[in-house]
CSV table of C-alpha atoms and ligand atoms in Angstrom, one decimal:
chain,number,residue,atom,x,y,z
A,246,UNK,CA,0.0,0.0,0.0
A,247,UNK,CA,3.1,2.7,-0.4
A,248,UNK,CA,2.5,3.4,-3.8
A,249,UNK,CA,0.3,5.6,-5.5
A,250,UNK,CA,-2.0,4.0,-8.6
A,251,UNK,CA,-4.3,6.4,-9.8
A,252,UNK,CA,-2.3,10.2,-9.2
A,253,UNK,CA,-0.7,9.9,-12.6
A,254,UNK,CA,-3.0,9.5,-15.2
A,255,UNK,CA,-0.3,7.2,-17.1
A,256,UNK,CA,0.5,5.2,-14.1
A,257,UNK,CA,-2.9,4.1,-13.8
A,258,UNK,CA,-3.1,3.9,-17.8
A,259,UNK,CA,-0.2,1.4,-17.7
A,260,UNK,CA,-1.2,-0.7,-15.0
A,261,UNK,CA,-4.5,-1.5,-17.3
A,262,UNK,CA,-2.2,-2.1,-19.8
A,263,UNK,CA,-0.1,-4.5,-18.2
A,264,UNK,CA,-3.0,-6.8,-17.4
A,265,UNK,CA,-3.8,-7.2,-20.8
A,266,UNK,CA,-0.6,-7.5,-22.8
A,267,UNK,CA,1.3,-10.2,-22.7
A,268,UNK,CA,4.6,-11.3,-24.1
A,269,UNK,CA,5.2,-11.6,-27.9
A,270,UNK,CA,2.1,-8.9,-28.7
A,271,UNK,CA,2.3,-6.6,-31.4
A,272,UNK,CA,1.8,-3.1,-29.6
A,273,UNK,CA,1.6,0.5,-31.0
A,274,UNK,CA,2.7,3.8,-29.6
A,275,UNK,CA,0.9,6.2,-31.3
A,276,UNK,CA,2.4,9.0,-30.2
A,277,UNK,CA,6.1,8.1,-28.8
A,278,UNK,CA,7.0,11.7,-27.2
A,279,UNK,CA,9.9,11.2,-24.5
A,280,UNK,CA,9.1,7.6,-24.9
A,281,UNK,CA,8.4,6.7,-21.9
A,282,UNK,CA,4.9,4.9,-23.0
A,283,UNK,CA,7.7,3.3,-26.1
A,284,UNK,CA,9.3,2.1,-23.0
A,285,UNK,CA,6.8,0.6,-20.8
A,286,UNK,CA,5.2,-1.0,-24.1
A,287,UNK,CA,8.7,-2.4,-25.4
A,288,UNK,CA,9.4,-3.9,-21.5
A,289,UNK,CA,5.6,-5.5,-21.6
A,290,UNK,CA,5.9,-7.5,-24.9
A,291,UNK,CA,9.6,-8.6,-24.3
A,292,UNK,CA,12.0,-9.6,-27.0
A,293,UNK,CA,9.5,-11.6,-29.2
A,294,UNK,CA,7.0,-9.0,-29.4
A,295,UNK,CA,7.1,-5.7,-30.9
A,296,UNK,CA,6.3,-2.4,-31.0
A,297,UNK,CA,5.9,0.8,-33.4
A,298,UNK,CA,6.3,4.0,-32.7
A,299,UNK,CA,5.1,7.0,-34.5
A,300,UNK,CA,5.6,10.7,-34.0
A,301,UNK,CA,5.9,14.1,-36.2
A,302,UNK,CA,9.2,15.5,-34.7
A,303,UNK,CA,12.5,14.1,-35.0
A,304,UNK,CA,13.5,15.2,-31.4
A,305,UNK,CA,11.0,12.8,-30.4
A,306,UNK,CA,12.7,9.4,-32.3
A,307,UNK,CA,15.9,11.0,-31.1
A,308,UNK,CA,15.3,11.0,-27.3
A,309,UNK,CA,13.3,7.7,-27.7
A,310,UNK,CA,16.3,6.3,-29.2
A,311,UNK,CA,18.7,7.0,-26.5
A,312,UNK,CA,16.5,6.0,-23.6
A,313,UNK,CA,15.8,2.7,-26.1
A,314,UNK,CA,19.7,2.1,-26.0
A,315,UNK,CA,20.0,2.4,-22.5
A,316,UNK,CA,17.2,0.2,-21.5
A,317,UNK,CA,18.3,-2.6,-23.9
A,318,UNK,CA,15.4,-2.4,-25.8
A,319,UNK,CA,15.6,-4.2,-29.5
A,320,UNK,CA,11.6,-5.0,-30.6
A,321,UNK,CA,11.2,-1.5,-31.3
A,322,UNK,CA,10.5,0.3,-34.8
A,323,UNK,CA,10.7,3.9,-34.5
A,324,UNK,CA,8.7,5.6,-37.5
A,325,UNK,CA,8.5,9.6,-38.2
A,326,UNK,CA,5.2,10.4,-39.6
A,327,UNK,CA,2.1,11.1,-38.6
A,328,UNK,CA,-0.1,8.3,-36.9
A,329,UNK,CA,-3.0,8.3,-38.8
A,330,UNK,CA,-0.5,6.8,-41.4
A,331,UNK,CA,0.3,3.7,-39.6
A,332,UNK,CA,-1.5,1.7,-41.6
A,333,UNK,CA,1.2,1.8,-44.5
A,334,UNK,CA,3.7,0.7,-42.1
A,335,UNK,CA,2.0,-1.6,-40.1
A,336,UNK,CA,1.5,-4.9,-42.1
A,337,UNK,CA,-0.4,-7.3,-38.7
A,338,UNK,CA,-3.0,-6.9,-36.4
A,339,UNK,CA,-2.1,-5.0,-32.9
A,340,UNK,CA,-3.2,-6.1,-29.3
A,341,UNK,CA,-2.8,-2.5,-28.3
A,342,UNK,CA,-2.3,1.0,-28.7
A,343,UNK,CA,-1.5,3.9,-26.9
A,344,UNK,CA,-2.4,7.1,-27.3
A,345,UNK,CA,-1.4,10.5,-25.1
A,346,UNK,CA,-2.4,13.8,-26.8
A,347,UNK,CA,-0.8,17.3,-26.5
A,348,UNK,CA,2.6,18.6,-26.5
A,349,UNK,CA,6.0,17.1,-26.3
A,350,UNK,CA,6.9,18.0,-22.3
A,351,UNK,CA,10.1,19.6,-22.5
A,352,UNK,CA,9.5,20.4,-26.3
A,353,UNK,CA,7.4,23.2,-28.5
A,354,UNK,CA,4.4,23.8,-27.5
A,355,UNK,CA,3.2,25.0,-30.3
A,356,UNK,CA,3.2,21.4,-32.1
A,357,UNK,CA,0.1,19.3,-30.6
A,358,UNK,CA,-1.7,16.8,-31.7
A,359,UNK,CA,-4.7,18.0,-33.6
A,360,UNK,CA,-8.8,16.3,-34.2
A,361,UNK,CA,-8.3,15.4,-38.0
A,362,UNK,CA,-5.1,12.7,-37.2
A,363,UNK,CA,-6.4,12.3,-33.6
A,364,UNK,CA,-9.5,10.8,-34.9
A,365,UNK,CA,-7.7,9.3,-38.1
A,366,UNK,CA,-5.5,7.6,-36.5
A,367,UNK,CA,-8.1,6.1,-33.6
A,368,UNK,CA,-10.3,4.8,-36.4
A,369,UNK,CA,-6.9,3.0,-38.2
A,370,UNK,CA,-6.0,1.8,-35.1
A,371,UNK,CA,-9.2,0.4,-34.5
A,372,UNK,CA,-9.1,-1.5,-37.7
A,373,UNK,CA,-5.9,-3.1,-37.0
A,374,UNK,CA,-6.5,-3.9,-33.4
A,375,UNK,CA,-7.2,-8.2,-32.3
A,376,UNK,CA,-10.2,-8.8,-31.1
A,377,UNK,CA,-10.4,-8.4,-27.1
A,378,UNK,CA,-7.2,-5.8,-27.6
A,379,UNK,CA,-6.8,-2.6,-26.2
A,380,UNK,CA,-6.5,1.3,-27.0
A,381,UNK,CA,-5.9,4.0,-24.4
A,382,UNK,CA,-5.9,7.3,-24.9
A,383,UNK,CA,-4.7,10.0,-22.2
A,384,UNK,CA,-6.4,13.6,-23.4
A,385,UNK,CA,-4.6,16.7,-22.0
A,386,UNK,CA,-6.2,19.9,-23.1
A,387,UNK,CA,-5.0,22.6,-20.7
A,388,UNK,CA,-3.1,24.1,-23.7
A,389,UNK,CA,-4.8,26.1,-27.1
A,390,UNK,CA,-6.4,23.8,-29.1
A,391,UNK,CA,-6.7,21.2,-26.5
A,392,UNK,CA,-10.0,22.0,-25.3
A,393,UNK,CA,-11.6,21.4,-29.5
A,394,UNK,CA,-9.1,18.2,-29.6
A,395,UNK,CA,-11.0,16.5,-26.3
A,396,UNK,CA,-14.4,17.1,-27.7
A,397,UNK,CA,-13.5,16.2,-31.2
A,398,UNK,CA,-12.0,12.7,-30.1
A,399,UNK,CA,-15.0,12.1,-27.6
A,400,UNK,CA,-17.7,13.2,-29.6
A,401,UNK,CA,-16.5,10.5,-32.3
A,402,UNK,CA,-16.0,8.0,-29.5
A,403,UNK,CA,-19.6,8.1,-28.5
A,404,UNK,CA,-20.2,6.9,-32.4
A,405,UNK,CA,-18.6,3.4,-31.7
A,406,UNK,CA,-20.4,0.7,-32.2
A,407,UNK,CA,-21.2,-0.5,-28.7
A,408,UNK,CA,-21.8,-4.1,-29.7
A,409,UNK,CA,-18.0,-3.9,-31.2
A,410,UNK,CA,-16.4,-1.5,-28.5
A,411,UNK,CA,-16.7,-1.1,-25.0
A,412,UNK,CA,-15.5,2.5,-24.1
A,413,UNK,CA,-14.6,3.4,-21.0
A,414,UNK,CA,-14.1,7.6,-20.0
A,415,UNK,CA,-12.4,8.1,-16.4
A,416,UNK,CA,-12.0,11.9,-15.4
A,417,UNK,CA,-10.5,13.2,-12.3
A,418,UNK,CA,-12.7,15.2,-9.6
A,419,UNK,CA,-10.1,16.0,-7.3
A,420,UNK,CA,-7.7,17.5,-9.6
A,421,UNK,CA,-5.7,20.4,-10.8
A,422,UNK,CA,-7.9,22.9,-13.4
A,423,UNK,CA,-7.8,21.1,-16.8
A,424,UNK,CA,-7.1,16.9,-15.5
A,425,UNK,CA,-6.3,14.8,-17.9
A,426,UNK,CA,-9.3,12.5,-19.1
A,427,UNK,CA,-8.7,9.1,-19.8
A,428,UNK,CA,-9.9,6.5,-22.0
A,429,UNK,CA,-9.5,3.1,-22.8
A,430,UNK,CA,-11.3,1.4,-25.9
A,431,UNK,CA,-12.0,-2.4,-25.6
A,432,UNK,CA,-12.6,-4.4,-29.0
A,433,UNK,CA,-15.4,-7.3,-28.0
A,434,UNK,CA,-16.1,-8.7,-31.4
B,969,LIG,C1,1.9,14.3,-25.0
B,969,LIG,S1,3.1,14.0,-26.1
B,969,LIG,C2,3.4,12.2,-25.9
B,969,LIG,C3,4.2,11.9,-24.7
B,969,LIG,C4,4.8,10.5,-24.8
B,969,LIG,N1,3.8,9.4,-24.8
B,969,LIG,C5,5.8,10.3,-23.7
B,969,LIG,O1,5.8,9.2,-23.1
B,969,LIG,O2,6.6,11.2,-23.5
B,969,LIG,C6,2.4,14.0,-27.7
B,969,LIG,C7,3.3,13.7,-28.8
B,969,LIG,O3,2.5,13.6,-30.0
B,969,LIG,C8,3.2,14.0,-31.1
B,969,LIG,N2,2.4,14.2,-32.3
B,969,LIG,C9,1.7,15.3,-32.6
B,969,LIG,N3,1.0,15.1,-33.7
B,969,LIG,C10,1.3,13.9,-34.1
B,969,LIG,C11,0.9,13.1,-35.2
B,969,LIG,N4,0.0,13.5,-36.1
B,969,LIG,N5,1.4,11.8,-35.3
B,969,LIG,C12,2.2,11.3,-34.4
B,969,LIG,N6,2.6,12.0,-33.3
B,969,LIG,C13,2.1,13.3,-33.2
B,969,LIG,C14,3.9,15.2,-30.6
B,969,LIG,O4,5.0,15.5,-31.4
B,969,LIG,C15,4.3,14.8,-29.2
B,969,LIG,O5,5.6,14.3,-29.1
């Protein structure tokens, strides 16, 4: 009981995760950032599974690399473009992918993550993902444009097919102005 589960939005985010991936998966970062999500993913499907990677800015893939290298991690494919393009580069079905929208921390502000890809990439995802697999999707909007991003993306999750998709929306009561909301998408059928 020393540890705290549900203060950081990805803590909690990855501990979902890590109950439903299992060694050998086929996992996507959608947007890699620091890495850190690259990280947890490339540790949860060990050396047989794999995972890809995607994001806009080269500082990303060149940060994600080096913490990569350090942590021993080979299963990874690290691909600049923009996610909603994963499809030409991803030739297999996925048990998972992650998603966290905004801003690179530590990096430009001004380049976020915007509805058109948000929700393109979500529906590609989607198409590639196993039955029973798993998207998650961590929405911070305290920055311009965030706010139109979050409704965007949940406006189009409410038209899932709730026969196909369970969807699940978790937001924070007891948090600072602007909590991150978080979601996690379960294919059924
Ligand atoms: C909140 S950060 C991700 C944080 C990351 N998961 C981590 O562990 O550090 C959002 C990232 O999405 C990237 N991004 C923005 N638009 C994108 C797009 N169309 N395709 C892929 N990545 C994108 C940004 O460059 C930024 O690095």
């Amino acid at each position: 009981m020393n540890r705290l589960l549900i203060s950081r939005a990805t803590a909690f985010v990855h501990k979902i995760l890590q109950e439903k991936i299992q060694i050998g998966n086929i996992v996507v970062d959608a947007t890699m950032g620091n890495g850190n999500d690259t990280i947890f993913l490339s540790q949860a499907v060990g050396s047989n599974g794999k995972v890809y990677a995607f994001d806009i800015q080269q500082k990303a893939l060149d940060i994600t690399y080096k913490r990569l290298l350090e942590a021993n991690c080979n299963n990874v494919v690290l691909i600049r473009d923009s996610h909603e393009n994963m499809g030409i580069y991803i030739k297999e079905k996925i048990d998972a992918a992650v998603f966290n929208l905004g801003y690179l921390p530590k990096g430009d502000h001004k380049v976020i993550t915007k509805p058109p890809s948000t929700i393109g990439a979500i529906k590609s995802s989607l198409e590639i993902l196993k039955t029973k697999g798993i998207l998650s999707i961590v929405i911070y909007y305290g920055h311009e444009g965030g706010a139109i991003e979050k409704n965007s993306v949940i406006d189009f999750l409410e038209t899932l097919d709730n026969k196909k998709y369970s969807v699940l929306k978790c937001s924070y009561i007891s948090k600072e102005k602007n909590p991150p909301i978080i979601v996690f998408i379960e294919k059924i059928i």
